[in-house]
Amino acid sequence: EAQVTQNPRYLITVTGKKLTVTCSQNMNHEYMSWYRQDPGLGLRQIYYSMNVEVTDKGDVPEGYKVSRKEKRNFPLILESPSPNQTSLYFCASSLWGNTEAFFGQGTRLTVV
Amino acid sequence: GIQVEQSPPDLILQEGANSTLRCNFSDSVNNLQWFHQNPWGQLINLFYIPSGTKQNGRLSATTVATERYSLLYISSSQTTDSGVYFCAVAIIMDSNYQLIWGAGTKLIIKP
């Protein structure tokens, strides 16, 4: 089944403790991106990647890192999480940037 | 930048009713998608519809790109249709294809 898989689905962590949210797609898509969704602010793009080893900042990249060492994986790294990074996070992939985007199940992160 | 406006913001209907959700966008776009965010937060693809009309069961969508709007039709609503419906348009911005999202229509279907 074609899908985008994020893990974990839910995570509660403490301020400053490094964490990684994994994202994997099995559709051989070139383009992957991360979004965060906050009440009243909608979905905002954090980082995107057009291909292996090619990543760039979206609208709200501060406090996040990403890597794209393989086409299928695009992990989101929070080196030192803070409470303002409490949010619902989505990974997305598409064949190219302007083709149909598919989203993971979401990761609900709480930083205390 | 491009503006994406959805209406109505909220909609409460009885099971079995039909509804029409609208998405207006202020500039030309590369594509348009409709999503359903269920009460558990998952984003579910409904339609990828840069132009024309598509149907999938009780749902159908029409995009008129030249007039910059899209409509999502839900017929014979069921309680499982409840949630928030988003339209998102894709644009090229600084060599990045970005999805620009509407604020959503919150739909509640009462049994």
Coordinates of N, CA and C in Angstrom, one line a residue:
Chain A
E1 N 0.8 -1.2 0.0 CA 0.0 0.0 0.0 C 0.9 1.2 0.0
A2 N 0.6 2.2 -0.9 CA 1.3 3.4 -1.0 C 1.0 4.3 0.3
Q3 N 2.1 4.7 0.9 CA 1.8 5.5 2.1 C 3.0 6.2 2.6
V4 N 2.7 7.2 3.5 CA 3.8 8.0 4.2 C 3.6 7.6 5.7
T5 N 4.7 7.2 6.3 CA 4.6 6.7 7.6 C 5.5 7.5 8.5
Q6 N 4.8 8.1 9.6 CA 5.5 8.9 10.6 C 5.5 8.1 11.9
N7 N 6.6 8.3 12.6 CA 6.7 7.8 14.0 C 7.5 8.7 14.9
P8 N 7.1 8.9 16.1 CA 5.9 8.3 16.7 C 4.7 9.1 16.4
R9 N 3.5 8.5 16.8 CA 2.2 9.3 16.6 C 2.0 10.3 17.7
Y10 N 2.5 9.9 18.9 CA 2.3 10.8 20.0 C 3.7 10.8 20.8
L11 N 4.0 12.0 21.3 CA 5.3 12.1 22.0 C 5.2 13.3 23.0
I12 N 5.5 13.0 24.3 CA 5.6 14.0 25.3 C 7.1 14.0 25.7
T13 N 7.7 15.1 25.7 CA 9.1 15.2 26.1 C 9.4 16.4 26.9
V14 N 10.6 16.5 27.4 CA 11.0 17.7 28.3 C 11.8 18.6 27.5
T15 N 11.8 19.9 27.9 CA 12.6 20.9 27.2 C 14.1 20.5 27.2
G16 N 14.6 20.7 26.0 CA 16.1 20.4 25.8 C 16.5 19.0 25.5
K17 N 15.6 18.1 25.5 CA 16.0 16.7 25.2 C 15.8 16.4 23.7
K18 N 16.9 16.2 23.0 CA 16.9 16.0 21.6 C 15.9 14.9 21.2
L19 N 15.2 15.1 20.1 CA 14.3 14.0 19.6 C 14.3 14.0 18.1
T20 N 13.9 12.9 17.5 CA 13.7 12.8 16.1 C 12.4 12.2 15.8
V21 N 11.7 12.8 14.8 CA 10.5 12.2 14.3 C 10.8 11.6 12.9
T22 N 10.5 10.4 12.7 CA 10.9 9.8 11.4 C 9.8 9.9 10.4
C23 N 10.1 9.9 9.2 CA 9.2 9.9 8.1 C 9.7 9.0 6.9
S24 N 8.9 8.2 6.4 CA 9.3 7.3 5.4 C 8.2 7.1 4.4
Q25 N 8.5 7.2 3.1 CA 7.5 7.0 2.0 C 7.9 5.9 1.1
N26 N 7.0 5.1 0.6 CA 7.3 4.0 -0.3 C 6.8 4.2 -1.7
M27 N 6.7 5.4 -2.1 CA 6.2 5.7 -3.5 C 7.3 6.2 -4.4
N28 N 8.5 6.2 -4.0 CA 9.6 6.7 -4.8 C 9.5 8.2 -5.2
H29 N 8.9 8.9 -4.2 CA 8.7 10.3 -4.5 C 10.0 11.1 -4.4
E30 N 10.1 12.2 -5.2 CA 11.3 13.0 -5.1 C 11.2 14.1 -4.0
Y31 N 10.0 14.6 -3.9 CA 9.8 15.8 -3.0 C 9.1 15.4 -1.7
M32 N 9.8 15.9 -0.6 CA 9.2 15.6 0.7 C 9.3 16.9 1.5
S33 N 8.4 17.0 2.5 CA 8.4 18.3 3.3 C 7.8 18.0 4.7
W34 N 8.0 18.9 5.6 CA 7.5 18.8 6.9 C 6.6 20.1 7.2
Y35 N 5.5 19.9 7.8 CA 4.6 21.0 8.2 C 4.3 20.8 9.7
R36 N 4.0 22.0 10.3 CA 3.4 22.0 11.6 C 2.0 22.7 11.6
Q37 N 1.1 22.2 12.4 CA -0.2 22.7 12.4 C -0.5 23.2 13.8
D38 N -0.9 24.5 13.9 CA -1.2 25.1 15.2 C -2.6 25.8 15.1
P39 N -3.4 25.8 16.1 CA -4.7 26.4 16.1 C -4.6 27.9 15.7
G40 N -5.4 28.3 14.8 CA -5.4 29.7 14.3 C -4.3 30.1 13.3
L41 N -3.3 29.2 13.2 CA -2.2 29.5 12.3 C -2.2 28.6 11.1
G42 N -3.0 27.5 11.1 CA -3.0 26.6 10.0 C -1.8 25.7 9.9
L43 N -1.5 25.2 8.7 CA -0.3 24.4 8.4 C 0.7 25.3 7.8
R44 N 1.9 25.2 8.4 CA 3.1 26.0 7.9 C 4.2 25.0 7.6
Q45 N 4.9 25.3 6.5 CA 6.0 24.5 6.1 C 7.2 24.8 6.9
I46 N 7.9 23.7 7.3 CA 9.1 23.8 8.2 C 10.4 23.7 7.3
Y47 N 10.5 22.6 6.6 CA 11.6 22.3 5.7 C 11.0 21.5 4.5
Y48 N 11.8 21.5 3.4 CA 11.4 20.7 2.3 C 12.7 20.1 1.6
S49 N 12.5 19.1 0.8 CA 13.6 18.4 0.1 C 13.2 18.1 -1.3
M50 N 13.9 18.5 -2.3 CA 13.6 18.2 -3.7 C 14.2 16.9 -4.1
N51 N 15.2 16.4 -3.4 CA 15.9 15.2 -3.8 C 16.9 14.8 -2.7
V52 N 17.5 13.7 -2.9 CA 18.5 13.2 -1.9 C 19.6 14.3 -1.7
E53 N 19.9 14.6 -0.5 CA 21.0 15.6 -0.2 C 20.6 17.0 -0.5
V54 N 19.4 17.2 -0.9 CA 18.9 18.6 -1.2 C 17.8 19.0 -0.3
T55 N 18.1 19.9 0.7 CA 17.1 20.3 1.6 C 17.1 21.9 1.7
D56 N 16.0 22.4 2.1 CA 15.9 23.9 2.2 C 14.8 24.3 3.2
K57 N 15.0 25.5 3.7 CA 14.1 26.0 4.7 C 12.7 26.4 4.1
G58 N 11.7 26.1 4.9 CA 10.4 26.6 4.6 C 10.1 27.9 5.3
D59 N 8.9 28.1 5.8 CA 8.5 29.3 6.4 C 8.9 29.4 7.9
V60 N 9.0 28.3 8.6 CA 9.2 28.3 10.0 C 10.3 27.3 10.4
P61 N 11.6 27.5 9.9 CA 12.6 26.4 10.1 C 13.3 26.5 11.5
E62 N 13.2 27.6 12.2 CA 14.0 27.8 13.4 C 13.7 26.7 14.4
G63 N 14.8 26.2 14.9 CA 14.7 25.1 16.0 C 14.6 23.7 15.4
Y64 N 14.6 23.6 14.1 CA 14.5 22.3 13.5 C 15.7 22.0 12.5
K65 N 15.9 20.7 12.3 CA 16.9 20.2 11.3 C 16.3 19.1 10.6
V66 N 16.7 18.9 9.4 CA 16.3 17.7 8.6 C 17.5 17.1 7.9
S67 N 17.3 15.9 7.4 CA 18.3 15.3 6.5 C 17.6 14.5 5.5
R68 N 18.3 14.3 4.3 CA 17.7 13.4 3.3 C 18.9 12.6 2.7
K69 N 19.2 11.6 3.4 CA 20.3 10.7 3.0 C 19.8 9.6 2.0
E70 N 18.6 9.3 2.1 CA 18.0 8.3 1.2 C 16.7 8.9 0.7
K71 N 16.3 8.5 -0.5 CA 15.1 9.1 -1.1 C 13.8 8.8 -0.2
R72 N 13.7 7.7 0.4 CA 12.5 7.3 1.1 C 12.4 8.0 2.5
N73 N 13.4 8.4 3.1 CA 13.4 8.9 4.5 C 13.7 10.4 4.6
F74 N 13.0 11.0 5.5 CA 13.1 12.5 5.7 C 12.9 12.8 7.2
P75 N 13.8 12.5 8.1 CA 13.6 12.7 9.5 C 13.6 14.2 9.9
L76 N 12.8 14.5 10.9 CA 12.8 15.9 11.5 C 13.4 15.8 12.8
I77 N 14.4 16.6 13.0 CA 15.2 16.6 14.3 C 15.0 17.9 15.0
L78 N 14.7 17.7 16.3 CA 14.6 18.9 17.2 C 15.8 18.7 18.2
E79 N 16.8 19.5 18.0 CA 18.1 19.4 18.8 C 17.8 19.8 20.3
S80 N 17.0 20.8 20.5 CA 16.8 21.3 21.9 C 15.3 21.8 21.9
P81 N 14.4 20.8 22.0 CA 13.0 21.2 21.9 C 12.6 22.3 23.0
S82 N 11.7 23.1 22.7 CA 11.1 24.1 23.6 C 9.6 24.0 23.6
P83 N 8.9 24.5 24.6 CA 7.5 24.4 24.7 C 6.8 25.0 23.5
N84 N 7.4 26.0 22.8 CA 6.7 26.6 21.6 C 6.8 25.7 20.4
Q85 N 7.4 24.6 20.6 CA 7.4 23.6 19.5 C 6.3 22.5 19.7
T86 N 5.6 22.7 20.7 CA 4.4 21.8 20.9 C 3.4 22.1 19.8
S87 N 3.1 21.0 19.0 CA 2.3 21.2 17.8 C 2.0 19.8 17.3
L88 N 1.2 19.8 16.2 CA 0.9 18.6 15.4 C 1.7 18.7 14.1
Y89 N 2.6 17.7 13.9 CA 3.5 17.7 12.8 C 3.1 16.7 11.7
F90 N 3.2 17.1 10.5 CA 2.9 16.3 9.3 C 4.1 16.2 8.4
C91 N 4.4 15.0 7.9 CA 5.3 14.8 6.8 C 4.5 14.6 5.6
A92 N 5.0 15.1 4.4 CA 4.3 14.9 3.2 C 5.3 14.6 2.1
S93 N 4.8 13.9 1.1 CA 5.6 13.6 -0.1 C 4.8 13.7 -1.4
S94 N 5.5 14.0 -2.5 CA 4.8 14.0 -3.8 C 5.9 13.7 -4.8
L95 N 5.4 13.2 -5.9 CA 6.3 12.8 -7.0 C 7.2 13.9 -7.4
W96 N 6.6 15.1 -7.7 CA 7.4 16.3 -7.9 C 6.7 17.3 -7.0
G97 N 7.2 18.5 -6.9 CA 6.7 19.5 -6.0 C 5.2 19.8 -6.2
N98 N 4.8 19.9 -7.5 CA 3.5 20.4 -7.8 C 2.5 19.3 -8.1
T99 N 2.8 18.0 -7.8 CA 1.9 16.9 -8.0 C 1.2 16.6 -6.7
E100 N 0.3 15.6 -6.7 CA -0.5 15.3 -5.6 C 0.4 15.0 -4.3
A101 N 0.1 15.7 -3.2 CA 0.8 15.5 -2.0 C 0.1 14.5 -1.1
F102 N 0.9 13.6 -0.5 CA 0.3 12.6 0.4 C 0.9 12.8 1.8
F103 N 0.1 12.7 2.8 CA 0.5 13.1 4.2 C 0.6 11.9 5.1
G104 N 1.5 11.9 6.0 CA 1.6 10.9 7.1 C 0.5 11.1 8.1
Q105 N 0.4 10.2 9.0 CA -0.7 10.2 10.0 C -0.6 11.4 11.0
G106 N 0.5 12.0 11.1 CA 0.7 13.1 12.0 C 1.4 12.7 13.3
T107 N 2.1 13.6 13.9 CA 2.8 13.3 15.2 C 2.4 14.5 16.1
R108 N 1.8 14.1 17.2 CA 1.3 15.1 18.2 C 2.4 15.2 19.2
L109 N 3.2 16.3 19.2 CA 4.3 16.5 20.1 C 3.9 17.5 21.2
T110 N 4.3 17.2 22.4 CA 4.1 18.1 23.6 C 5.5 18.2 24.2
V111 N 5.9 19.5 24.4 CA 7.2 19.7 25.1 C 6.9 20.5 26.4
V112 N 7.3 19.8 27.5 CA 6.9 20.4 28.8 C 8.2 21.0 29.5
Chain B
G1 N 1.1 37.9 -1.2 CA 1.0 36.5 -1.6 C -0.4 36.0 -1.9
I2 N -0.5 34.8 -2.3 CA -1.7 34.3 -2.7 C -2.6 34.1 -1.4
Q3 N -3.9 34.3 -1.6 CA -4.8 34.1 -0.5 C -5.8 33.0 -0.9
V4 N -6.0 32.1 0.1 CA -7.0 31.0 -0.1 C -8.1 31.2 1.0
E5 N -9.3 31.3 0.5 CA -10.4 31.6 1.4 C -11.4 30.5 1.3
Q6 N -11.8 29.9 2.4 CA -12.8 28.9 2.4 C -14.1 29.3 3.1
S7 N -15.2 28.9 2.6 CA -16.5 29.2 3.2 C -17.5 28.0 3.0
P8 N -18.4 27.9 4.0 CA -18.5 28.6 5.2 C -17.4 28.2 6.2
P9 N -17.1 28.9 7.3 CA -16.1 28.4 8.3 C -16.7 27.3 9.1
D10 N -18.0 27.3 9.3 CA -18.6 26.2 10.1 C -19.9 25.8 9.5
L11 N -20.2 24.5 9.6 CA -21.4 24.0 9.0 C -21.9 22.9 9.9
I12 N -23.2 23.0 10.3 CA -23.8 21.9 11.2 C -25.0 21.4 10.4
L13 N -25.0 20.1 10.1 CA -26.1 19.5 9.3 C -26.6 18.2 10.0
Q14 N -27.8 17.8 9.6 CA -28.3 16.6 10.0 C -27.8 15.5 9.1
E15 N -27.7 14.3 9.6 CA -27.3 13.2 8.8 C -28.3 13.1 7.6
G16 N -27.7 12.8 6.4 CA -28.5 12.7 5.2 C -28.6 14.0 4.4
A17 N -28.2 15.1 4.9 CA -28.2 16.4 4.2 C -27.1 16.4 3.2
N18 N -27.2 17.3 2.2 CA -26.2 17.6 1.3 C -25.5 19.0 1.6
S19 N -24.3 19.1 1.2 CA -23.6 20.4 1.4 C -22.6 20.7 0.3
T20 N -22.3 22.0 0.2 CA -21.3 22.5 -0.7 C -20.3 23.4 0.0
L21 N -19.1 23.1 -0.1 CA -18.0 23.8 0.5 C -17.2 24.6 -0.7
R22 N -16.8 25.8 -0.4 CA -16.2 26.6 -1.4 C -14.8 27.0 -1.0
C23 N -13.9 27.1 -2.1 CA -12.6 27.5 -1.9 C -12.3 28.5 -3.0
N24 N -12.0 29.7 -2.6 CA -11.5 30.8 -3.6 C -10.1 31.1 -3.4
F25 N -9.4 31.3 -4.5 CA -8.0 31.6 -4.4 C -7.7 32.8 -5.3
S26 N -6.7 33.6 -4.9 CA -6.6 35.0 -5.5 C -5.6 35.0 -6.7
D27 N -5.0 33.9 -7.0 CA -4.1 34.0 -8.1 C -4.0 32.6 -8.8
S28 N -3.3 32.6 -9.9 CA -3.2 31.3 -10.7 C -2.4 30.3 -9.8
V29 N -2.8 29.0 -9.9 CA -2.1 28.0 -9.1 C -1.7 26.8 -9.9
N30 N -0.7 26.1 -9.4 CA -0.3 24.9 -10.2 C -1.2 23.7 -10.0
N31 N -1.7 23.6 -8.8 CA -2.7 22.5 -8.5 C -3.5 22.9 -7.3
L32 N -4.5 22.0 -7.0 CA -5.4 22.2 -5.9 C -5.8 20.9 -5.3
Q33 N -5.8 20.8 -4.0 CA -6.2 19.5 -3.4 C -7.2 19.8 -2.3
W34 N -8.1 18.9 -2.1 CA -9.0 18.9 -1.0 C -8.6 17.8 0.0
F35 N -8.7 18.1 1.3 CA -8.3 17.2 2.3 C -9.5 17.2 3.4
H36 N -9.6 16.1 4.1 CA -10.4 15.9 5.2 C -9.6 15.6 6.4
Q37 N -9.6 16.5 7.4 CA -8.9 16.2 8.7 C -9.9 15.6 9.7
N38 N -9.8 14.4 10.0 CA -10.7 13.7 10.9 C -10.5 14.1 12.3
P39 N -11.4 13.7 13.2 CA -11.3 14.2 14.6 C -10.0 13.7 15.3
W40 N -9.3 12.7 14.7 CA -8.1 12.2 15.3 C -6.9 12.9 14.7
G41 N -7.1 13.9 13.9 CA -6.1 14.7 13.3 C -5.5 14.3 12.0
Q42 N -5.9 13.2 11.5 CA -5.3 12.7 10.3 C -5.8 13.5 9.1
L43 N -4.9 13.7 8.1 CA -5.2 14.4 6.9 C -5.4 13.4 5.8
I44 N -6.6 13.4 5.3 CA -7.0 12.4 4.3 C -7.2 13.0 2.9
N45 N -6.5 12.5 1.9 CA -6.6 13.1 0.6 C -8.0 12.8 0.0
L46 N -8.7 13.8 -0.4 CA -10.0 13.6 -1.1 C -9.9 13.7 -2.6
F47 N -9.4 14.9 -3.0 CA -9.2 15.1 -4.5 C -8.0 15.9 -4.8
Y48 N -7.3 15.5 -5.9 CA -6.3 16.3 -6.5 C -6.9 16.8 -7.8
I49 N -7.2 18.1 -7.8 CA -8.1 18.6 -8.9 C -7.7 20.0 -9.3
P50 N -6.7 20.1 -10.2 CA -6.3 21.4 -10.7 C -7.3 22.1 -11.5
S51 N -8.2 21.2 -12.2 CA -9.3 21.8 -13.0 C -10.2 20.6 -13.3
G52 N -11.5 21.0 -13.7 CA -12.4 20.0 -14.0 C -13.2 19.4 -12.9
T53 N -13.8 18.3 -13.1 CA -14.7 17.7 -12.1 C -14.3 16.3 -11.8
K54 N -14.4 15.9 -10.6 CA -14.1 14.5 -10.2 C -15.1 14.0 -9.2
Q55 N -15.4 12.7 -9.2 CA -16.3 12.2 -8.2 C -15.7 10.9 -7.6
N56 N -16.0 10.8 -6.3 CA -15.6 9.6 -5.6 C -16.7 9.3 -4.6
G57 N -17.6 8.4 -5.0 CA -18.7 8.0 -4.1 C -19.6 9.1 -3.9
R58 N -19.8 9.5 -2.6 CA -20.8 10.6 -2.2 C -20.1 11.9 -2.4
L59 N -18.8 12.0 -2.6 CA -18.1 13.2 -2.7 C -17.8 13.5 -4.2
S60 N -17.9 14.8 -4.5 CA -17.4 15.3 -5.8 C -16.8 16.6 -5.7
A61 N -16.0 17.0 -6.6 CA -15.3 18.3 -6.6 C -15.2 18.9 -8.0
T62 N -15.3 20.2 -8.0 CA -15.2 20.9 -9.3 C -14.2 22.1 -9.1
T63 N -13.3 22.2 -10.0 CA -12.4 23.4 -9.9 C -12.5 24.2 -11.3
V64 N -12.8 25.5 -11.2 CA -12.8 26.3 -12.3 C -11.6 27.3 -12.2
A65 N -10.5 26.8 -12.8 CA -9.2 27.5 -12.5 C -9.3 29.0 -13.1
T66 N -9.9 29.1 -14.2 CA -10.0 30.5 -14.8 C -10.7 31.5 -13.9
E67 N -11.7 31.0 -13.1 CA -12.4 31.8 -12.2 C -11.9 31.7 -10.8
R68 N -10.9 30.9 -10.6 CA -10.2 30.8 -9.3 C -11.1 30.4 -8.1
Y69 N -11.8 29.3 -8.4 CA -12.5 28.7 -7.2 C -12.7 27.2 -7.4
S70 N -12.9 26.5 -6.3 CA -13.2 25.1 -6.3 C -14.3 24.8 -5.4
L71 N -15.1 23.8 -5.7 CA -16.3 23.5 -4.8 C -16.2 22.0 -4.5
L72 N -16.5 21.7 -3.2 CA -16.5 20.3 -2.8 C -18.0 20.0 -2.4
Y73 N -18.6 19.0 -3.0 CA -19.9 18.6 -2.7 C -19.9 17.3 -1.9
I74 N -20.7 17.3 -0.8 CA -20.9 16.1 0.0 C -22.4 15.8 -0.1
S75 N -22.7 14.6 -0.5 CA -24.2 14.2 -0.6 C -24.4 13.2 0.5
S76 N -25.7 13.2 0.9 CA -26.1 12.2 1.9 C -25.2 12.0 3.1
S77 N -24.9 13.1 3.8 CA -23.9 13.2 4.8 C -24.1 12.1 5.8
Q78 N -22.9 11.6 6.3 CA -22.9 10.6 7.4 C -22.1 11.2 8.6
T79 N -22.3 10.7 9.8 CA -21.6 11.2 10.9 C -20.0 11.1 10.8
T80 N -19.6 10.2 10.0 CA -18.2 10.0 9.8 C -17.6 11.1 8.8
D81 N -18.5 11.9 8.2 CA -18.0 13.0 7.4 C -17.6 14.2 8.3
S82 N -17.9 14.1 9.6 CA -17.5 15.2 10.4 C -16.0 15.5 10.5
G83 N -15.6 16.7 10.7 CA -14.2 17.0 10.7 C -14.0 18.4 10.0
V84 N -12.8 18.7 9.7 CA -12.4 19.9 9.0 C -12.0 19.6 7.6
Y85 N -12.5 20.4 6.7 CA -12.2 20.2 5.2 C -11.3 21.3 4.8
F86 N -10.1 21.0 4.3 CA -9.2 22.0 3.8 C -9.0 21.9 2.3
C87 N -8.9 23.1 1.7 CA -8.3 23.1 0.4 C -6.9 23.7 0.4
A88 N -6.1 23.2 -0.4 CA -4.7 23.7 -0.4 C -4.3 23.9 -1.9
V89 N -3.6 25.0 -2.2 CA -3.2 25.2 -3.6 C -1.7 25.2 -3.6
A90 N -1.1 24.7 -4.7 CA 0.3 24.7 -4.8 C 0.8 25.8 -5.7
I91 N 1.8 26.5 -5.2 CA 2.4 27.6 -5.9 C 3.9 27.4 -5.9
I92 N 4.6 28.1 -6.8 CA 6.1 28.1 -6.8 C 6.5 29.4 -6.2
M93 N 7.3 29.3 -5.1 CA 7.8 30.4 -4.4 C 9.2 30.2 -4.1
D94 N 10.1 31.1 -4.7 CA 11.5 30.9 -4.4 C 12.0 29.5 -4.7
S95 N 11.6 29.0 -5.9 CA 12.0 27.7 -6.4 C 11.4 26.5 -5.5
N96 N 10.6 26.8 -4.6 CA 10.0 25.8 -3.7 C 8.5 25.7 -4.1
Y97 N 8.0 24.5 -4.3 CA 6.6 24.3 -4.5 C 6.0 24.3 -3.1
Q98 N 5.2 25.2 -2.8 CA 4.6 25.3 -1.5 C 3.1 25.1 -1.6
L99 N 2.5 24.4 -0.5 CA 1.1 24.3 -0.4 C 0.6 25.4 0.5
I100 N -0.3 26.2 0.0 CA -0.9 27.3 0.7 C -2.3 26.8 1.1
W101 N -2.6 26.9 2.4 CA -3.8 26.3 2.9 C -4.9 27.3 3.2
G102 N -6.1 26.9 3.0 CA -7.2 27.7 3.5 C -7.4 27.4 5.0
A103 N -8.3 28.2 5.6 CA -8.5 28.1 7.1 C -9.4 26.9 7.4
G104 N -10.0 26.3 6.4 CA -10.8 25.1 6.6 C -12.3 25.4 6.9
T105 N -13.1 24.4 6.6 CA -14.5 24.4 7.0 C -14.8 23.3 8.0
K106 N -15.2 23.7 9.1 CA -15.5 22.7 10.2 C -16.9 22.2 10.0
L107 N -17.0 20.9 9.7 CA -18.3 20.3 9.4 C -18.7 19.3 10.6
I108 N -19.9 19.5 11.1 CA -20.4 18.6 12.1 C -21.7 18.0 11.6
I109 N -21.7 16.7 11.5 CA -22.9 16.0 11.1 C -23.6 15.3 12.3
K110 N -24.8 15.8 12.6 CA -25.5 15.2 13.7 C -26.4 14.0 13.3
P111 N -26.4 13.0 14.2 CA -27.2 11.8 13.9 C -28.7 12.1 14.0

